[in-house]
Each structure stands twice: as C-alpha cells, then as structure tokens.
Amino acid sequence: LLAPGGRTPAERVADFFAYSGRSSKALWLENTRRPEASEAAAFSAAWFRPSLLASRLGGDLSDPLALAGEYEKRGLPDRAGRLLQLAAARTRDGERLPEIVSRLAALEDWERLIAVLDASDQGRLAAANADYWRGRALLELGRPEEAIPDLSRAAAAGLGDASYRLFLALRAAGRGEEAGRSLLAAVAAAPDHAAAEAAAADLLRV
C-alpha cells in the first residue's frame, strides 16, 4: 500500500503470499461468524492489494491520514502508524501535524512519533509541543535521561503535564530531589492533574 509501484519480482511474490494468507484467514473468520475479526483480517490482506481496498472503501487511497483511521478502527495499529508517518511526510503546511502526533501517541507508537518529529521542518509544530511529545515518547520508551531536556523545556513553557512527565523522568533517572521539585511544580501548574496529585500525596506519606 505504501509503495504500490516499482516493486521487484521477489517483493511481488512476497506480497502475493502475504495477501493469500490473510485473505484466507478473513474468509475463515467470516465463515465462523466473527465479523469484526474478519474485517480486520480483510483490511490486513488488502494492504497487499490496494485496488481491493479502494473498492472496499468505495473511494481513493490518496489521503493516508483518512486511511489510517480505517486501520485504527479495525485494530491494526502498526498499519495505522505507518500511514500516519506517511501522512506527516506529505504534509506541507503543518496544519495536520498536531493531529498526526496526537494519534500516534494514542496508538502508543512512540518510535514513529519521534521519527515524525525529527523529520518535520522547524516551526511546523509549536516548539513546546514538540519538546513535550519527544520527551514523552523517550520516557515511554524507557529512556528517561534523554527525555529530561525536552520535558524541561516543555515544563518551562508552561505545559502542565510536562512537569509531571519530567517528575517521572527524573525519578526514573534516580534524581529524587529534582523529581520532588518538578512534582510540586506539576501540582501548582495543573491542580486538577489527578496523577500528579496522587504522586504528591504518596510523596508526603513517605
């Protein structure tokens, strides 16, 4: 689906077998009266036959952002993430970038989220938001030391959740005193932040 043209003979053979296997699974699931699973398998199969996907949706496949939504709805996050990354690469004015980043975060596709941010031109996403999402992604990937600079900048810009995520990163990095200060800042910046309030209450009980 991402590269329908210019496929080598070996790639076309691989696509054929990938399509055949998934298509057979979709038919079996349909026969066993499992419509949602059958639909997901059919969309997985259609990835290797874009013409079938076009007829299934009744439209063209020129908008990867809209198409990603179809894969999201059918519980195929990896396919959706790849399409969102393609949508980001095709976005020229940056208007769709916040939505793409938000949807990648919802899919917890942190590696692709970082890749999208790194590939984006400066200024296409507000600096504080870019810092927040890059830091959040690095934190979720278990790289707290790398996350701290980005989250520090986002917290300094006034993003309430950034202070809480900075607290988590500092704590994971073993910087307890700094983590405590960041947690207090998180509670002050966003008094209704339930996770920050709970963490502050736990800290006071220690």
PDB file of C-alpha atoms in Angstrom:
ATOM      1  CA  LEU A   1       0.000   0.000   0.000  1.00  0.00           C
ATOM      2  CA  LEU A   2       2.835   2.415   0.795  1.00  0.00           C
ATOM      3  CA  ALA A   3       4.706   1.650  -2.432  1.00  0.00           C
ATOM      4  CA  PRO A   4       2.307   0.142  -4.986  1.00  0.00           C
ATOM      5  CA  GLY A   5       4.659   0.874  -7.874  1.00  0.00           C
ATOM      6  CA  GLY A   6       8.229  -0.120  -8.520  1.00  0.00           C
ATOM      7  CA  ARG A   7       8.047  -3.458  -6.708  1.00  0.00           C
ATOM      8  CA  THR A   8      10.679  -6.049  -7.574  1.00  0.00           C
ATOM      9  CA  PRO A   9       9.574  -9.531  -8.695  1.00  0.00           C
ATOM     10  CA  ALA A  10      10.631 -11.002  -5.335  1.00  0.00           C
ATOM     11  CA  GLU A  11       8.618  -8.352  -3.487  1.00  0.00           C
ATOM     12  CA  ARG A  12       5.580  -9.046  -5.645  1.00  0.00           C
ATOM     13  CA  VAL A  13       5.805 -12.758  -4.858  1.00  0.00           C
ATOM     14  CA  ALA A  14       6.061 -11.964  -1.138  1.00  0.00           C
ATOM     15  CA  ASP A  15       3.051  -9.645  -1.435  1.00  0.00           C
ATOM     16  CA  PHE A  16       1.063 -12.402  -3.149  1.00  0.00           C
ATOM     17  CA  PHE A  17       1.679 -14.914  -0.375  1.00  0.00           C
ATOM     18  CA  ALA A  18       1.037 -12.293   2.314  1.00  0.00           C
ATOM     19  CA  TYR A  19      -2.258 -11.394   0.663  1.00  0.00           C
ATOM     20  CA  SER A  20      -3.273 -15.042   0.186  1.00  0.00           C
ATOM     21  CA  GLY A  21      -2.636 -15.977   3.807  1.00  0.00           C
ATOM     22  CA  ARG A  22      -4.520 -13.010   5.238  1.00  0.00           C
ATOM     23  CA  SER A  23      -7.352 -13.331   2.744  1.00  0.00           C
ATOM     24  CA  SER A  24      -7.836 -16.988   3.679  1.00  0.00           C
ATOM     25  CA  LYS A  25      -7.897 -16.037   7.347  1.00  0.00           C
ATOM     26  CA  ALA A  26     -10.518 -13.362   6.656  1.00  0.00           C
ATOM     27  CA  LEU A  27     -12.712 -15.889   4.831  1.00  0.00           C
ATOM     28  CA  TRP A  28     -12.361 -18.428   7.653  1.00  0.00           C
ATOM     29  CA  LEU A  29     -13.284 -15.835  10.264  1.00  0.00           C
ATOM     30  CA  GLU A  30     -16.278 -14.770   8.207  1.00  0.00           C
ATOM     31  CA  ASN A  31     -17.444 -18.380   7.954  1.00  0.00           C
ATOM     32  CA  THR A  32     -17.122 -18.785  11.715  1.00  0.00           C
ATOM     33  CA  ARG A  33     -19.315 -15.700  12.194  1.00  0.00           C
ATOM     34  CA  ARG A  34     -16.679 -13.404  13.637  1.00  0.00           C
ATOM     35  CA  PRO A  35     -17.354 -10.285  11.548  1.00  0.00           C
ATOM     36  CA  GLU A  36     -15.082  -7.815  13.364  1.00  0.00           C
ATOM     37  CA  ALA A  37     -12.082 -10.132  13.265  1.00  0.00           C
ATOM     38  CA  SER A  38     -12.868 -10.974   9.638  1.00  0.00           C
ATOM     39  CA  GLU A  39     -12.977  -7.292   8.727  1.00  0.00           C
ATOM     40  CA  ALA A  40      -9.600  -6.678  10.388  1.00  0.00           C
ATOM     41  CA  ALA A  41      -8.056  -9.626   8.548  1.00  0.00           C
ATOM     42  CA  ALA A  42      -9.545  -8.419   5.261  1.00  0.00           C
ATOM     43  CA  PHE A  43      -8.001  -4.979   5.745  1.00  0.00           C
ATOM     44  CA  SER A  44      -4.704  -6.600   6.629  1.00  0.00           C
ATOM     45  CA  ALA A  45      -4.891  -8.597   3.389  1.00  0.00           C
ATOM     46  CA  ALA A  46      -5.921  -5.564   1.341  1.00  0.00           C
ATOM     47  CA  TRP A  47      -2.708  -3.818   2.429  1.00  0.00           C
ATOM     48  CA  PHE A  48      -1.035  -6.002  -0.216  1.00  0.00           C
ATOM     49  CA  ARG A  49      -3.764  -5.377  -2.811  1.00  0.00           C
ATOM     50  CA  PRO A  50      -4.597  -1.635  -2.715  1.00  0.00           C
ATOM     51  CA  SER A  51      -7.104  -1.967  -5.557  1.00  0.00           C
ATOM     52  CA  LEU A  52      -9.239  -4.237  -3.369  1.00  0.00           C
ATOM     53  CA  LEU A  53      -9.000  -1.789  -0.500  1.00  0.00           C
ATOM     54  CA  ALA A  54     -10.189   1.014  -2.758  1.00  0.00           C
ATOM     55  CA  SER A  55     -13.243  -0.975  -3.818  1.00  0.00           C
ATOM     56  CA  ARG A  56     -13.956  -1.961  -0.202  1.00  0.00           C
ATOM     57  CA  LEU A  57     -13.928   1.661   0.946  1.00  0.00           C
ATOM     58  CA  GLY A  58     -15.582   2.996  -2.166  1.00  0.00           C
ATOM     59  CA  GLY A  59     -13.032   5.751  -2.661  1.00  0.00           C
ATOM     60  CA  ASP A  60      -9.452   6.582  -3.499  1.00  0.00           C
ATOM     61  CA  LEU A  61      -6.411   5.951  -1.337  1.00  0.00           C
ATOM     62  CA  SER A  62      -4.777   9.339  -1.819  1.00  0.00           C
ATOM     63  CA  ASP A  63      -5.215  10.502   1.786  1.00  0.00           C
ATOM     64  CA  PRO A  64      -3.087   8.376   4.142  1.00  0.00           C
ATOM     65  CA  LEU A  65      -4.414  10.243   7.192  1.00  0.00           C
ATOM     66  CA  ALA A  66      -8.008   9.224   6.462  1.00  0.00           C
ATOM     67  CA  LEU A  67      -6.900   5.734   5.530  1.00  0.00           C
ATOM     68  CA  ALA A  68      -5.007   5.420   8.821  1.00  0.00           C
ATOM     69  CA  GLY A  69      -8.319   5.974  10.577  1.00  0.00           C
ATOM     70  CA  GLU A  70      -9.791   2.960   8.799  1.00  0.00           C
ATOM     71  CA  TYR A  71      -6.949   0.783  10.053  1.00  0.00           C
ATOM     72  CA  GLU A  72      -7.213   2.254  13.558  1.00  0.00           C
ATOM     73  CA  LYS A  73     -10.911   1.385  13.699  1.00  0.00           C
ATOM     74  CA  ARG A  74     -10.124  -2.211  12.816  1.00  0.00           C
ATOM     75  CA  GLY A  75      -7.478  -2.668  15.487  1.00  0.00           C
ATOM     76  CA  LEU A  76      -4.436  -2.643  13.201  1.00  0.00           C
ATOM     77  CA  PRO A  77      -2.158  -0.113  14.943  1.00  0.00           C
ATOM     78  CA  ASP A  78       1.064  -0.917  13.100  1.00  0.00           C
ATOM     79  CA  ARG A  79      -0.541  -0.328   9.698  1.00  0.00           C
ATOM     80  CA  ALA A  80      -2.205   2.826  11.013  1.00  0.00           C
ATOM     81  CA  GLY A  81       1.107   4.107  12.383  1.00  0.00           C
ATOM     82  CA  ARG A  82       2.857   3.588   9.068  1.00  0.00           C
ATOM     83  CA  LEU A  83       0.129   5.521   7.281  1.00  0.00           C
ATOM     84  CA  LEU A  84       0.271   8.349   9.829  1.00  0.00           C
ATOM     85  CA  GLN A  85       4.016   8.608   9.269  1.00  0.00           C
ATOM     86  CA  LEU A  86       3.390   8.798   5.520  1.00  0.00           C
ATOM     87  CA  ALA A  87       0.741  11.468   6.093  1.00  0.00           C
ATOM     88  CA  ALA A  88       3.261  13.526   8.073  1.00  0.00           C
ATOM     89  CA  ALA A  89       5.800  13.263   5.277  1.00  0.00           C
ATOM     90  CA  ARG A  90       3.208  14.531   2.793  1.00  0.00           C
ATOM     91  CA  THR A  91       2.023  17.406   4.971  1.00  0.00           C
ATOM     92  CA  ARG A  92       3.383  20.666   3.609  1.00  0.00           C
ATOM     93  CA  ASP A  93       1.720  23.359   5.679  1.00  0.00           C
ATOM     94  CA  GLY A  94       1.915  21.654   9.055  1.00  0.00           C
ATOM     95  CA  GLU A  95      -1.795  22.032   9.805  1.00  0.00           C
ATOM     96  CA  ARG A  96      -2.304  18.294  10.157  1.00  0.00           C
ATOM     97  CA  LEU A  97       0.868  17.609  12.116  1.00  0.00           C
ATOM     98  CA  PRO A  98      -0.640  18.114  15.614  1.00  0.00           C
ATOM     99  CA  GLU A  99      -3.398  15.625  14.787  1.00  0.00           C
ATOM    100  CA  ILE A 100      -0.887  13.118  13.421  1.00  0.00           C
ATOM    101  CA  VAL A 101       1.302  13.399  16.510  1.00  0.00           C
ATOM    102  CA  SER A 102      -1.703  13.068  18.811  1.00  0.00           C
ATOM    103  CA  ARG A 103      -2.936   9.966  17.020  1.00  0.00           C
ATOM    104  CA  LEU A 104       0.486   8.332  17.084  1.00  0.00           C
ATOM    105  CA  ALA A 105       0.564   8.976  20.834  1.00  0.00           C
ATOM    106  CA  ALA A 106      -2.888   7.414  21.204  1.00  0.00           C
ATOM    107  CA  LEU A 107      -1.557   4.351  19.389  1.00  0.00           C
ATOM    108  CA  GLU A 108       1.486   4.424  21.701  1.00  0.00           C
ATOM    109  CA  ASP A 109       3.618   4.300  18.560  1.00  0.00           C
ATOM    110  CA  TRP A 110       6.450   6.197  20.222  1.00  0.00           C
ATOM    111  CA  GLU A 111       9.233   5.293  17.791  1.00  0.00           C
ATOM    112  CA  ARG A 112       7.283   6.618  14.826  1.00  0.00           C
ATOM    113  CA  LEU A 113       6.223   9.687  16.791  1.00  0.00           C
ATOM    114  CA  ILE A 114       9.879  10.582  17.351  1.00  0.00           C
ATOM    115  CA  ALA A 115      10.649   9.879  13.697  1.00  0.00           C
ATOM    116  CA  VAL A 116       7.835  12.223  12.600  1.00  0.00           C
ATOM    117  CA  LEU A 117       9.071  14.998  14.877  1.00  0.00           C
ATOM    118  CA  ASP A 118      12.672  14.571  13.766  1.00  0.00           C
ATOM    119  CA  ALA A 119      11.653  14.676  10.105  1.00  0.00           C
ATOM    120  CA  SER A 120       9.422  17.740  10.487  1.00  0.00           C
ATOM    121  CA  ASP A 121      10.621  21.177   9.470  1.00  0.00           C
ATOM    122  CA  GLN A 122      11.258  23.587  12.312  1.00  0.00           C
ATOM    123  CA  GLY A 123       8.167  25.633  13.088  1.00  0.00           C
ATOM    124  CA  ARG A 124       5.601  23.115  11.824  1.00  0.00           C
ATOM    125  CA  LEU A 125       4.688  22.236  15.398  1.00  0.00           C
ATOM    126  CA  ALA A 126       4.880  24.639  18.323  1.00  0.00           C
ATOM    127  CA  ALA A 127       8.273  24.213  19.963  1.00  0.00           C
ATOM    128  CA  ALA A 128       6.840  23.465  23.412  1.00  0.00           C
ATOM    129  CA  ASN A 129       4.530  20.802  21.998  1.00  0.00           C
ATOM    130  CA  ALA A 130       7.356  19.229  20.005  1.00  0.00           C
ATOM    131  CA  ASP A 131       9.536  19.159  23.119  1.00  0.00           C
ATOM    132  CA  TYR A 132       6.720  17.657  25.170  1.00  0.00           C
ATOM    133  CA  TRP A 133       5.900  14.888  22.733  1.00  0.00           C
ATOM    134  CA  ARG A 134       9.527  13.991  22.046  1.00  0.00           C
ATOM    135  CA  GLY A 135      10.253  13.894  25.770  1.00  0.00           C
ATOM    136  CA  ARG A 136       7.081  11.921  26.471  1.00  0.00           C
ATOM    137  CA  ALA A 137       7.962   9.410  23.771  1.00  0.00           C
ATOM    138  CA  LEU A 138      11.505   8.956  25.059  1.00  0.00           C
ATOM    139  CA  LEU A 139      10.163   8.469  28.577  1.00  0.00           C
ATOM    140  CA  GLU A 140       7.652   5.863  27.394  1.00  0.00           C
ATOM    141  CA  LEU A 141      10.460   4.057  25.583  1.00  0.00           C
ATOM    142  CA  GLY A 142      12.418   3.778  28.830  1.00  0.00           C
ATOM    143  CA  ARG A 143      14.974   6.486  28.025  1.00  0.00           C
ATOM    144  CA  PRO A 144      14.431   8.973  30.873  1.00  0.00           C
ATOM    145  CA  GLU A 145      17.834  10.664  30.721  1.00  0.00           C
ATOM    146  CA  GLU A 146      17.245  11.570  27.087  1.00  0.00           C
ATOM    147  CA  ALA A 147      13.711  12.730  27.875  1.00  0.00           C
ATOM    148  CA  ILE A 148      14.717  15.190  30.612  1.00  0.00           C
ATOM    149  CA  PRO A 149      15.995  18.076  28.402  1.00  0.00           C
ATOM    150  CA  ASP A 150      12.898  18.046  26.177  1.00  0.00           C
ATOM    151  CA  LEU A 151      10.494  17.786  29.088  1.00  0.00           C
ATOM    152  CA  SER A 152      12.363  20.524  30.970  1.00  0.00           C
ATOM    153  CA  ARG A 153      11.857  22.936  28.075  1.00  0.00           C
ATOM    154  CA  ALA A 154       8.189  21.978  27.743  1.00  0.00           C
ATOM    155  CA  ALA A 155       7.642  22.421  31.500  1.00  0.00           C
ATOM    156  CA  ALA A 156       9.354  25.800  31.433  1.00  0.00           C
ATOM    157  CA  ALA A 157       6.949  26.825  28.663  1.00  0.00           C
ATOM    158  CA  GLY A 158       4.035  26.151  30.998  1.00  0.00           C
ATOM    159  CA  LEU A 159       2.697  22.814  29.809  1.00  0.00           C
ATOM    160  CA  GLY A 160       1.240  21.335  32.993  1.00  0.00           C
ATOM    161  CA  ASP A 161       1.540  17.672  32.087  1.00  0.00           C
ATOM    162  CA  ALA A 162       5.160  18.245  31.048  1.00  0.00           C
ATOM    163  CA  SER A 163       6.089  18.960  34.675  1.00  0.00           C
ATOM    164  CA  TYR A 164       4.530  15.693  35.752  1.00  0.00           C
ATOM    165  CA  ARG A 165       6.295  13.743  32.996  1.00  0.00           C
ATOM    166  CA  LEU A 166       9.521  15.493  33.966  1.00  0.00           C
ATOM    167  CA  PHE A 167       8.966  14.273  37.517  1.00  0.00           C
ATOM    168  CA  LEU A 168       8.609  10.715  36.214  1.00  0.00           C
ATOM    169  CA  ALA A 169      11.748  11.035  34.092  1.00  0.00           C
ATOM    170  CA  LEU A 170      13.818  12.499  36.925  1.00  0.00           C
ATOM    171  CA  ARG A 171      12.606   9.833  39.328  1.00  0.00           C
ATOM    172  CA  ALA A 172      13.409   7.072  36.833  1.00  0.00           C
ATOM    173  CA  ALA A 173      16.861   8.588  36.358  1.00  0.00           C
ATOM    174  CA  GLY A 174      17.483   8.466  40.102  1.00  0.00           C
ATOM    175  CA  ARG A 175      17.390  12.242  40.611  1.00  0.00           C
ATOM    176  CA  GLY A 176      14.976  12.241  43.542  1.00  0.00           C
ATOM    177  CA  GLU A 177      15.405  15.781  44.840  1.00  0.00           C
ATOM    178  CA  GLU A 178      14.884  17.340  41.415  1.00  0.00           C
ATOM    179  CA  ALA A 179      11.949  14.991  40.843  1.00  0.00           C
ATOM    180  CA  GLY A 180      10.267  16.275  44.009  1.00  0.00           C
ATOM    181  CA  ARG A 181      10.595  19.883  42.880  1.00  0.00           C
ATOM    182  CA  SER A 182       9.171  19.019  39.487  1.00  0.00           C
ATOM    183  CA  LEU A 183       6.223  17.261  41.098  1.00  0.00           C
ATOM    184  CA  LEU A 184       5.421  20.345  43.184  1.00  0.00           C
ATOM    185  CA  ALA A 185       5.596  22.416  40.008  1.00  0.00           C
ATOM    186  CA  ALA A 186       3.261  19.982  38.282  1.00  0.00           C
ATOM    187  CA  VAL A 187       0.657  20.269  41.028  1.00  0.00           C
ATOM    188  CA  ALA A 188       0.946  24.077  41.003  1.00  0.00           C
ATOM    189  CA  ALA A 189       0.655  24.268  37.217  1.00  0.00           C
ATOM    190  CA  ALA A 190      -2.274  21.847  36.960  1.00  0.00           C
ATOM    191  CA  PRO A 191      -4.140  21.471  40.268  1.00  0.00           C
ATOM    192  CA  ASP A 192      -6.644  19.094  38.661  1.00  0.00           C
ATOM    193  CA  HIS A 193      -3.943  16.728  37.369  1.00  0.00           C
ATOM    194  CA  ALA A 194      -5.065  13.550  39.162  1.00  0.00           C
ATOM    195  CA  ALA A 195      -1.853  11.585  38.619  1.00  0.00           C
ATOM    196  CA  ALA A 196       0.320  14.439  39.896  1.00  0.00           C
ATOM    197  CA  GLU A 197      -1.890  14.895  42.953  1.00  0.00           C
ATOM    198  CA  ALA A 198      -1.754  11.175  43.742  1.00  0.00           C
ATOM    199  CA  ALA A 199       2.034  11.123  43.366  1.00  0.00           C
ATOM    200  CA  ALA A 200       2.358  14.188  45.642  1.00  0.00           C
ATOM    201  CA  ALA A 201       0.160  12.522  48.269  1.00  0.00           C
ATOM    202  CA  ASP A 202       2.303   9.391  48.134  1.00  0.00           C
ATOM    203  CA  LEU A 203       5.436  11.520  48.480  1.00  0.00           C
ATOM    204  CA  LEU A 204       4.082  13.243  51.585  1.00  0.00           C
ATOM    205  CA  ARG A 205       3.292   9.904  53.191  1.00  0.00           C
ATOM    206  CA  VAL A 206       6.891   8.730  52.853  1.00  0.00           C
TER     207      VAL A 206
END
